[in-house]
Amino acid sequence: MACSARAGHDFSLSFFNAGRKARTEKPQLYFPPETVPSKHLAMKYIYSILRSLFPVLGMILSLQSCLKDDRNDCAEDVPNLRILIETLEGISRAGSEHYNIDNVFLYIFDMQERYVGTWQGGAYTPGQEYAVELEIDPGIYHFIAWTNQNISYAPSGDPGSADELIVGLQYPEDGKITDDMADLHHGMLTDAHVVANRNNEFTITIKPDTYRLNFTVGGIPASGDDYSFTVKDNNTHYLFDNSIVEGMNEVEYTRTARFADGLLKASMKVLRLTEDRTPLFDFMDLTTDESLYSGDLVQMIKKAYADSGQRVDFDREFEFDIKLEFDENLGLTVSVNGWDYNGNPTEL
């Protein structure tokens, strides 16, 4: 199985040559016993064989030069498969800042979901075409794309099947994530039929698995106290279909803040938010060890939208401006992307 890549992308490719037999047998010269030639005829026969081998030797010498660095004069493998990697269109407020991609890993499985190989490409630039070009045997394949592997995320290695492919966030031993991780994106194409003697082209759309939360707190008397914004969840590992691996350890996405211009502000990235998850959000005065607001982050976002007659789509919105505004009696107004509702300091 051979491959080539579009110019401008650094890549490597490892493949299991599934379904191909290794060509290890050497050609043999065989004379049936009743037709063994005489010495003279044998010498003449051998000479004719050597003469016929001269063109083959010439080809071998020319191919030897292709093993060196300069491959300008060598025949290129002709790709029969082209896959375009595209980003999700129409993302609310999601510009290029949601597509900071240093590499793309494309995992390839056959029709039985057995692992075939992995293509690794370089950085993705929003607005520019990103193409994967491969020479691959005809058949039906499944393709799974992940970004920024071996940066913030560790793949499970070469899996035997699609079910064994797991991508997980690398985080500190104490489970406290205090810096932004790299953006994670996922895309999948199933049952792609690669036809022989044809230029096959497919498109994989990748979408973010990372979300940006921008917190602002107002109405609290300014002080020199330290405050924290924390989101707790166990959404760090993902299966091939982008579903979350359940039962993983809980982590804390946390940021600290102090007053500036009468406000407290912090921003963080978290991994997947979905309608059915229950990540805990806690806003706390670290100096007094007092929780000033705690509640279900997803429910808080959904309620802000619903009370304004809106519906949030976590598959198309990946950034949320969340403002907590306290009044003199510590009553609370919660605003998410401009949609408001009246909340309670504790909403567990």
Short mmCIF file of C-alpha atoms in Angstrom, two decimals:
data_model
loop_
_atom_site.label_atom_id
_atom_site.label_comp_id
_atom_site.label_asym_id
_atom_site.label_seq_id
_atom_site.Cartn_x
_atom_site.Cartn_y
_atom_site.Cartn_z
CA MET A 1 0.00 0.00 0.00
CA ALA A 2 1.53 3.31 -1.02
CA CYS A 3 0.70 6.93 -0.44
CA SER A 4 1.47 10.48 -1.38
CA ALA A 5 0.52 13.74 0.31
CA ARG A 6 -0.45 17.17 -0.89
CA ALA A 7 2.49 19.57 -1.06
CA GLY A 8 2.94 21.69 2.03
CA HIS A 9 1.93 19.02 4.58
CA ASP A 10 4.57 17.15 6.55
CA PHE A 11 3.32 13.64 7.13
CA SER A 12 4.16 10.11 7.97
CA LEU A 13 2.13 6.99 7.28
CA SER A 14 2.21 3.58 8.87
CA PHE A 15 0.13 0.80 7.34
CA PHE A 16 -0.57 -2.82 7.99
CA ASN A 17 -0.71 -4.38 4.51
CA ALA A 18 -3.90 -6.24 5.32
CA GLY A 19 -4.97 -8.70 2.68
CA ARG A 20 -1.61 -8.63 0.82
CA LYS A 21 0.81 -11.56 0.72
CA ALA A 22 4.49 -10.75 1.05
CA ARG A 23 6.43 -11.47 -2.13
CA THR A 24 9.36 -13.44 -0.71
CA GLU A 25 9.77 -16.27 -3.22
CA LYS A 26 12.75 -16.01 -5.58
CA PRO A 27 12.43 -17.10 -9.23
CA GLN A 28 13.96 -20.53 -9.86
CA LEU A 29 15.56 -21.96 -13.03
CA TYR A 30 14.29 -25.51 -13.51
CA PHE A 31 15.32 -28.09 -16.09
CA PRO A 32 13.23 -31.25 -16.32
CA PRO A 33 15.50 -34.32 -16.02
CA GLU A 34 14.81 -35.54 -19.55
CA THR A 35 15.78 -32.18 -21.07
CA VAL A 36 19.01 -31.33 -19.23
CA PRO A 37 21.16 -29.50 -21.82
CA SER A 38 24.68 -30.34 -22.75
CA LYS A 39 27.52 -28.22 -21.39
CA HIS A 40 27.78 -26.19 -24.60
CA LEU A 41 24.08 -25.64 -24.86
CA ALA A 42 23.88 -24.86 -21.17
CA MET A 43 26.55 -22.13 -21.51
CA LYS A 44 24.72 -20.67 -24.48
CA TYR A 45 21.44 -20.81 -22.61
CA ILE A 46 22.94 -19.08 -19.56
CA TYR A 47 24.42 -16.36 -21.79
CA SER A 48 21.01 -15.69 -23.29
CA ILE A 49 19.51 -15.44 -19.83
CA LEU A 50 22.16 -12.94 -18.70
CA ARG A 51 21.63 -10.88 -21.83
CA SER A 52 17.90 -10.76 -21.12
CA LEU A 53 18.63 -9.64 -17.56
CA PHE A 54 20.62 -6.56 -18.61
CA PRO A 55 17.50 -4.36 -18.96
CA VAL A 56 16.30 -5.58 -15.57
CA LEU A 57 19.64 -4.68 -14.01
CA GLY A 58 19.35 -1.23 -15.56
CA MET A 59 15.95 -0.79 -13.96
CA ILE A 60 17.33 -1.87 -10.58
CA LEU A 61 20.17 0.67 -10.82
CA SER A 62 17.73 3.44 -11.71
CA LEU A 63 15.43 2.51 -8.83
CA GLN A 64 18.41 2.52 -6.48
CA SER A 65 18.79 6.25 -7.06
CA CYS A 66 15.17 6.68 -5.90
CA LEU A 67 16.22 5.48 -2.47
CA LYS A 68 18.43 8.52 -2.10
CA ASP A 69 17.30 12.01 -1.10
CA ASP A 70 16.81 13.26 -4.65
CA ARG A 71 13.61 11.75 -6.01
CA ASN A 72 12.98 14.28 -8.76
CA ASP A 73 13.59 11.72 -11.50
CA CYS A 74 11.57 8.92 -9.89
CA ALA A 75 8.08 7.84 -10.77
CA GLU A 76 5.54 8.97 -8.18
CA ASP A 77 2.84 6.77 -6.72
CA VAL A 78 -0.45 7.91 -8.22
CA PRO A 79 -3.04 8.63 -5.51
CA ASN A 80 -6.47 7.14 -6.09
CA LEU A 81 -8.02 8.64 -2.95
CA ARG A 82 -8.40 12.29 -1.98
CA ILE A 83 -9.99 13.38 1.31
CA LEU A 84 -10.72 17.02 2.05
CA ILE A 85 -10.70 18.07 5.71
CA GLU A 86 -13.17 20.91 6.28
CA THR A 87 -14.41 22.81 9.31
CA LEU A 88 -17.99 23.14 10.46
CA GLU A 89 -19.83 25.99 8.77
CA GLY A 90 -22.13 28.39 10.57
CA ILE A 91 -20.63 28.06 14.02
CA SER A 92 -21.98 30.80 16.26
CA ARG A 93 -19.15 33.22 17.07
CA ALA A 94 -16.59 30.61 16.10
CA GLY A 95 -13.86 32.11 13.99
CA SER A 96 -10.34 30.91 13.41
CA GLU A 97 -9.63 30.99 17.17
CA HIS A 98 -11.58 27.73 17.45
CA TYR A 99 -9.41 26.06 14.81
CA ASN A 100 -5.87 26.26 16.17
CA ILE A 101 -4.71 22.99 14.64
CA ASP A 102 -1.07 21.90 14.65
CA ASN A 103 -1.67 18.43 13.24
CA VAL A 104 -4.33 16.10 11.90
CA PHE A 105 -4.38 12.33 12.49
CA LEU A 106 -6.51 10.29 10.10
CA TYR A 107 -7.22 6.76 11.36
CA ILE A 108 -8.25 4.25 8.69
CA PHE A 109 -10.34 1.12 9.26
CA ASP A 110 -11.71 -1.45 6.82
CA MET A 111 -15.34 -2.53 6.41
CA GLN A 112 -15.06 -4.84 9.43
CA GLU A 113 -13.68 -1.90 11.47
CA ARG A 114 -10.24 -3.50 11.60
CA TYR A 115 -7.33 -1.09 11.83
CA VAL A 116 -5.55 -0.44 8.52
CA GLY A 117 -3.27 2.52 9.21
CA THR A 118 -2.79 6.12 10.35
CA TRP A 119 -2.01 9.17 8.24
CA GLN A 120 -0.42 12.12 10.04
CA GLY A 121 -0.52 15.62 8.56
CA GLY A 122 0.75 19.05 9.56
CA ALA A 123 -0.94 22.30 10.55
CA TYR A 124 -4.35 23.33 9.26
CA THR A 125 -4.88 26.93 8.13
CA PRO A 126 -8.52 28.15 8.19
CA GLY A 127 -9.70 29.16 4.75
CA GLN A 128 -7.13 27.05 2.91
CA GLU A 129 -7.73 23.66 1.36
CA TYR A 130 -6.44 20.73 3.43
CA ALA A 131 -6.24 17.57 1.36
CA VAL A 132 -5.11 14.05 2.17
CA GLU A 133 -4.02 12.11 -0.93
CA LEU A 134 -3.40 8.37 -0.66
CA GLU A 135 -2.96 5.31 -2.82
CA ILE A 136 -5.11 2.65 -1.21
CA ASP A 137 -6.59 -0.70 -2.21
CA PRO A 138 -10.22 -0.70 -3.43
CA GLY A 139 -12.75 -1.45 -0.73
CA ILE A 140 -15.04 0.06 1.87
CA TYR A 141 -13.36 2.11 4.61
CA HIS A 142 -14.11 4.16 7.72
CA PHE A 143 -12.04 7.31 8.32
CA ILE A 144 -11.74 9.06 11.71
CA ALA A 145 -9.99 12.42 12.05
CA TRP A 146 -8.64 13.90 15.28
CA THR A 147 -6.53 17.03 15.74
CA ASN A 148 -3.64 18.08 17.97
CA GLN A 149 -2.60 14.55 18.90
CA ASN A 150 0.50 14.14 21.08
CA ILE A 151 0.19 17.81 22.08
CA SER A 152 -2.58 17.98 24.69
CA TYR A 153 -4.08 14.61 23.78
CA ALA A 154 -2.73 11.07 23.72
CA PRO A 155 -4.12 8.53 21.24
CA SER A 156 -4.32 4.89 22.30
CA GLY A 157 -1.70 3.84 19.75
CA ASP A 158 -2.36 1.45 16.86
CA PRO A 159 -5.72 -0.09 17.75
CA GLY A 160 -6.77 -3.48 16.51
CA SER A 161 -10.24 -2.18 15.71
CA ALA A 162 -12.25 1.04 15.75
CA ASP A 163 -13.69 0.17 19.16
CA GLU A 164 -10.18 0.20 20.62
CA LEU A 165 -9.38 3.74 19.47
CA ILE A 166 -9.48 6.12 22.45
CA VAL A 167 -8.21 9.70 22.53
CA GLY A 168 -7.62 11.21 25.97
CA LEU A 169 -6.58 14.53 27.48
CA GLN A 170 -3.19 14.61 29.16
CA TYR A 171 -3.59 16.43 32.47
CA PRO A 172 -1.68 16.86 35.77
CA GLU A 173 -1.69 14.08 38.31
CA ASP A 174 -3.78 16.11 40.76
CA GLY A 175 -6.51 16.54 38.16
CA LYS A 176 -6.40 20.35 38.25
CA ILE A 177 -6.26 21.95 34.79
CA THR A 178 -5.10 25.54 35.18
CA ASP A 179 -3.98 26.27 31.61
CA ASP A 180 -5.80 26.06 28.29
CA MET A 181 -5.37 22.78 26.45
CA ALA A 182 -4.99 22.69 22.67
CA ASP A 183 -8.20 22.66 20.64
CA LEU A 184 -9.59 19.19 19.98
CA HIS A 185 -11.62 18.41 16.86
CA HIS A 186 -13.24 15.27 15.55
CA GLY A 187 -14.67 14.19 12.21
CA MET A 188 -15.77 10.84 10.84
CA LEU A 189 -16.64 9.33 7.47
CA THR A 190 -18.09 5.82 7.41
CA ASP A 191 -18.71 3.36 4.59
CA ALA A 192 -16.58 5.23 2.06
CA HIS A 193 -16.39 3.09 -1.08
CA VAL A 194 -12.99 3.35 -2.78
CA VAL A 195 -13.51 2.13 -6.36
CA ALA A 196 -10.73 0.72 -8.54
CA ASN A 197 -9.48 2.71 -11.54
CA ARG A 198 -11.16 5.89 -10.38
CA ASN A 199 -10.21 9.12 -8.62
CA ASN A 200 -12.14 8.81 -5.37
CA GLU A 201 -12.82 12.01 -3.41
CA PHE A 202 -14.56 12.44 -0.05
CA THR A 203 -14.98 15.20 2.53
CA ILE A 204 -14.68 14.94 6.32
CA THR A 205 -16.09 17.80 8.38
CA ILE A 206 -14.40 18.32 11.73
CA LYS A 207 -15.99 20.21 14.61
CA PRO A 208 -14.60 21.39 17.97
CA ASP A 209 -14.71 19.31 21.12
CA THR A 210 -13.33 22.24 23.14
CA TYR A 211 -15.48 25.09 24.44
CA ARG A 212 -14.53 28.58 25.60
CA LEU A 213 -16.13 29.94 28.79
CA ASN A 214 -15.70 33.65 29.56
CA PHE A 215 -16.77 34.55 33.11
CA THR A 216 -17.54 38.00 34.49
CA VAL A 217 -18.79 38.77 38.02
CA GLY A 218 -20.20 42.12 39.11
CA GLY A 219 -22.04 43.58 42.12
CA ILE A 220 -19.63 42.27 44.75
CA PRO A 221 -17.73 44.92 46.75
CA ALA A 222 -14.17 45.09 45.47
CA SER A 223 -11.53 43.61 47.75
CA GLY A 224 -8.08 42.11 47.65
CA ASP A 225 -9.44 38.59 47.96
CA ASP A 226 -8.59 35.81 45.55
CA TYR A 227 -11.49 34.17 43.71
CA SER A 228 -11.77 31.01 41.68
CA PHE A 229 -13.93 29.76 38.81
CA THR A 230 -14.08 25.96 38.62
CA VAL A 231 -15.85 23.46 36.37
CA LYS A 232 -15.76 19.79 37.38
CA ASP A 233 -16.40 17.01 34.88
CA ASN A 234 -15.10 13.59 33.76
CA ASN A 235 -15.21 14.26 30.02
CA THR A 236 -11.52 13.77 29.21
CA HIS A 237 -11.58 10.63 27.00
CA TYR A 238 -13.34 9.91 23.69
CA LEU A 239 -14.20 6.88 21.57
CA PHE A 240 -13.89 6.65 17.78
CA ASP A 241 -17.43 8.02 17.27
CA ASN A 242 -16.70 11.01 19.54
CA SER A 243 -18.79 9.67 22.40
CA ILE A 244 -17.42 10.34 25.88
CA VAL A 245 -15.83 7.44 27.74
CA GLU A 246 -17.80 7.14 30.97
CA GLY A 247 -16.32 6.31 34.34
CA MET A 248 -13.10 8.31 33.94
CA ASN A 249 -11.65 10.34 36.81
CA GLU A 250 -13.15 13.76 37.45
CA VAL A 251 -10.96 16.76 36.64
CA GLU A 252 -11.19 20.41 37.64
CA TYR A 253 -10.90 23.15 35.03
CA THR A 254 -10.03 26.11 37.24
CA ARG A 255 -8.94 29.73 36.99
CA THR A 256 -8.26 32.35 39.66
CA ALA A 257 -9.01 36.08 39.51
CA ARG A 258 -8.74 39.34 41.39
CA PHE A 259 -10.75 42.51 41.02
CA ALA A 260 -9.88 44.81 38.13
CA ASP A 261 -12.02 47.88 37.36
CA GLY A 262 -14.64 46.67 39.80
CA LEU A 263 -15.12 43.31 38.08
CA LEU A 264 -13.85 39.75 38.33
CA LYS A 265 -12.99 38.10 35.02
CA ALA A 266 -11.64 34.73 33.95
CA SER A 267 -11.61 32.63 30.80
CA MET A 268 -11.04 28.92 30.31
CA LYS A 269 -11.36 26.06 27.87
CA VAL A 270 -13.29 22.94 28.79
CA LEU A 271 -13.98 19.77 26.87
CA ARG A 272 -17.33 18.57 25.53
CA LEU A 273 -20.55 20.13 26.77
CA THR A 274 -23.75 18.27 25.92
CA GLU A 275 -27.38 18.63 26.93
CA ASP A 276 -27.35 15.49 29.06
CA ARG A 277 -24.17 16.17 31.04
CA THR A 278 -24.07 17.68 34.54
CA PRO A 279 -20.73 19.48 35.03
CA LEU A 280 -20.57 21.38 38.32
CA PHE A 281 -19.66 25.05 38.19
CA ASP A 282 -18.45 26.77 41.36
CA PHE A 283 -17.56 30.42 41.95
CA MET A 284 -15.67 30.81 45.20
CA ASP A 285 -13.92 33.35 47.42
CA LEU A 286 -10.66 31.55 48.11
CA THR A 287 -9.63 33.97 50.83
CA THR A 288 -12.72 33.32 52.97
CA ASP A 289 -13.21 29.75 51.66
CA GLU A 290 -16.81 30.63 50.78
CA SER A 291 -18.76 29.41 47.76
CA LEU A 292 -20.72 32.33 46.31
CA TYR A 293 -22.41 30.42 43.50
CA SER A 294 -22.57 26.76 42.54
CA GLY A 295 -24.72 24.86 40.12
CA ASP A 296 -25.02 22.69 37.04
CA LEU A 297 -23.20 24.52 34.26
CA VAL A 298 -25.21 22.99 31.41
CA GLN A 299 -28.53 23.63 33.14
CA MET A 300 -27.46 27.22 33.84
CA ILE A 301 -26.75 27.79 30.13
CA LYS A 302 -29.95 26.07 29.01
CA LYS A 303 -32.11 28.02 31.50
CA ALA A 304 -30.68 31.38 30.39
CA TYR A 305 -31.61 30.54 26.80
CA ALA A 306 -35.00 28.99 27.64
CA ASP A 307 -36.16 31.93 29.80
CA SER A 308 -35.56 34.15 26.78
CA GLY A 309 -37.41 31.82 24.42
CA GLN A 310 -34.20 30.44 22.90
CA ARG A 311 -32.66 27.00 22.60
CA VAL A 312 -28.95 26.34 22.88
CA ASP A 313 -27.27 23.99 20.42
CA PHE A 314 -24.06 22.61 21.92
CA ASP A 315 -23.17 21.12 18.53
CA ARG A 316 -22.93 24.57 16.94
CA GLU A 317 -22.13 26.96 19.80
CA PHE A 318 -18.69 26.63 21.31
CA GLU A 319 -18.21 29.89 23.22
CA PHE A 320 -20.27 31.21 26.12
CA ASP A 321 -20.03 34.59 27.85
CA ILE A 322 -21.35 33.99 31.36
CA LYS A 323 -22.02 36.93 33.67
CA LEU A 324 -23.04 36.71 37.31
CA GLU A 325 -24.49 40.01 38.58
CA PHE A 326 -25.17 40.18 42.32
CA ASP A 327 -27.45 42.83 43.92
CA GLU A 328 -27.19 44.32 47.41
CA ASN A 329 -29.10 41.40 48.94
CA LEU A 330 -26.96 38.87 47.05
CA GLY A 331 -29.78 38.21 44.65
CA LEU A 332 -28.39 37.03 41.35
CA THR A 333 -28.97 37.61 37.65
CA VAL A 334 -27.30 35.10 35.34
CA SER A 335 -26.58 36.10 31.75
CA VAL A 336 -25.32 33.68 29.08
CA ASN A 337 -24.50 35.17 25.67
CA GLY A 338 -26.89 38.02 26.45
CA TRP A 339 -29.80 35.82 27.60
CA ASP A 340 -30.79 36.39 31.25
CA TYR A 341 -32.57 34.70 34.12
CA ASN A 342 -32.84 35.34 37.85
CA GLY A 343 -30.91 32.71 39.77
CA ASN A 344 -30.00 31.68 43.29
CA PRO A 345 -26.52 31.70 44.81
CA THR A 346 -26.75 27.90 45.06
CA GLU A 347 -28.50 25.88 42.36
CA LEU A 348 -27.52 22.29 42.92
#
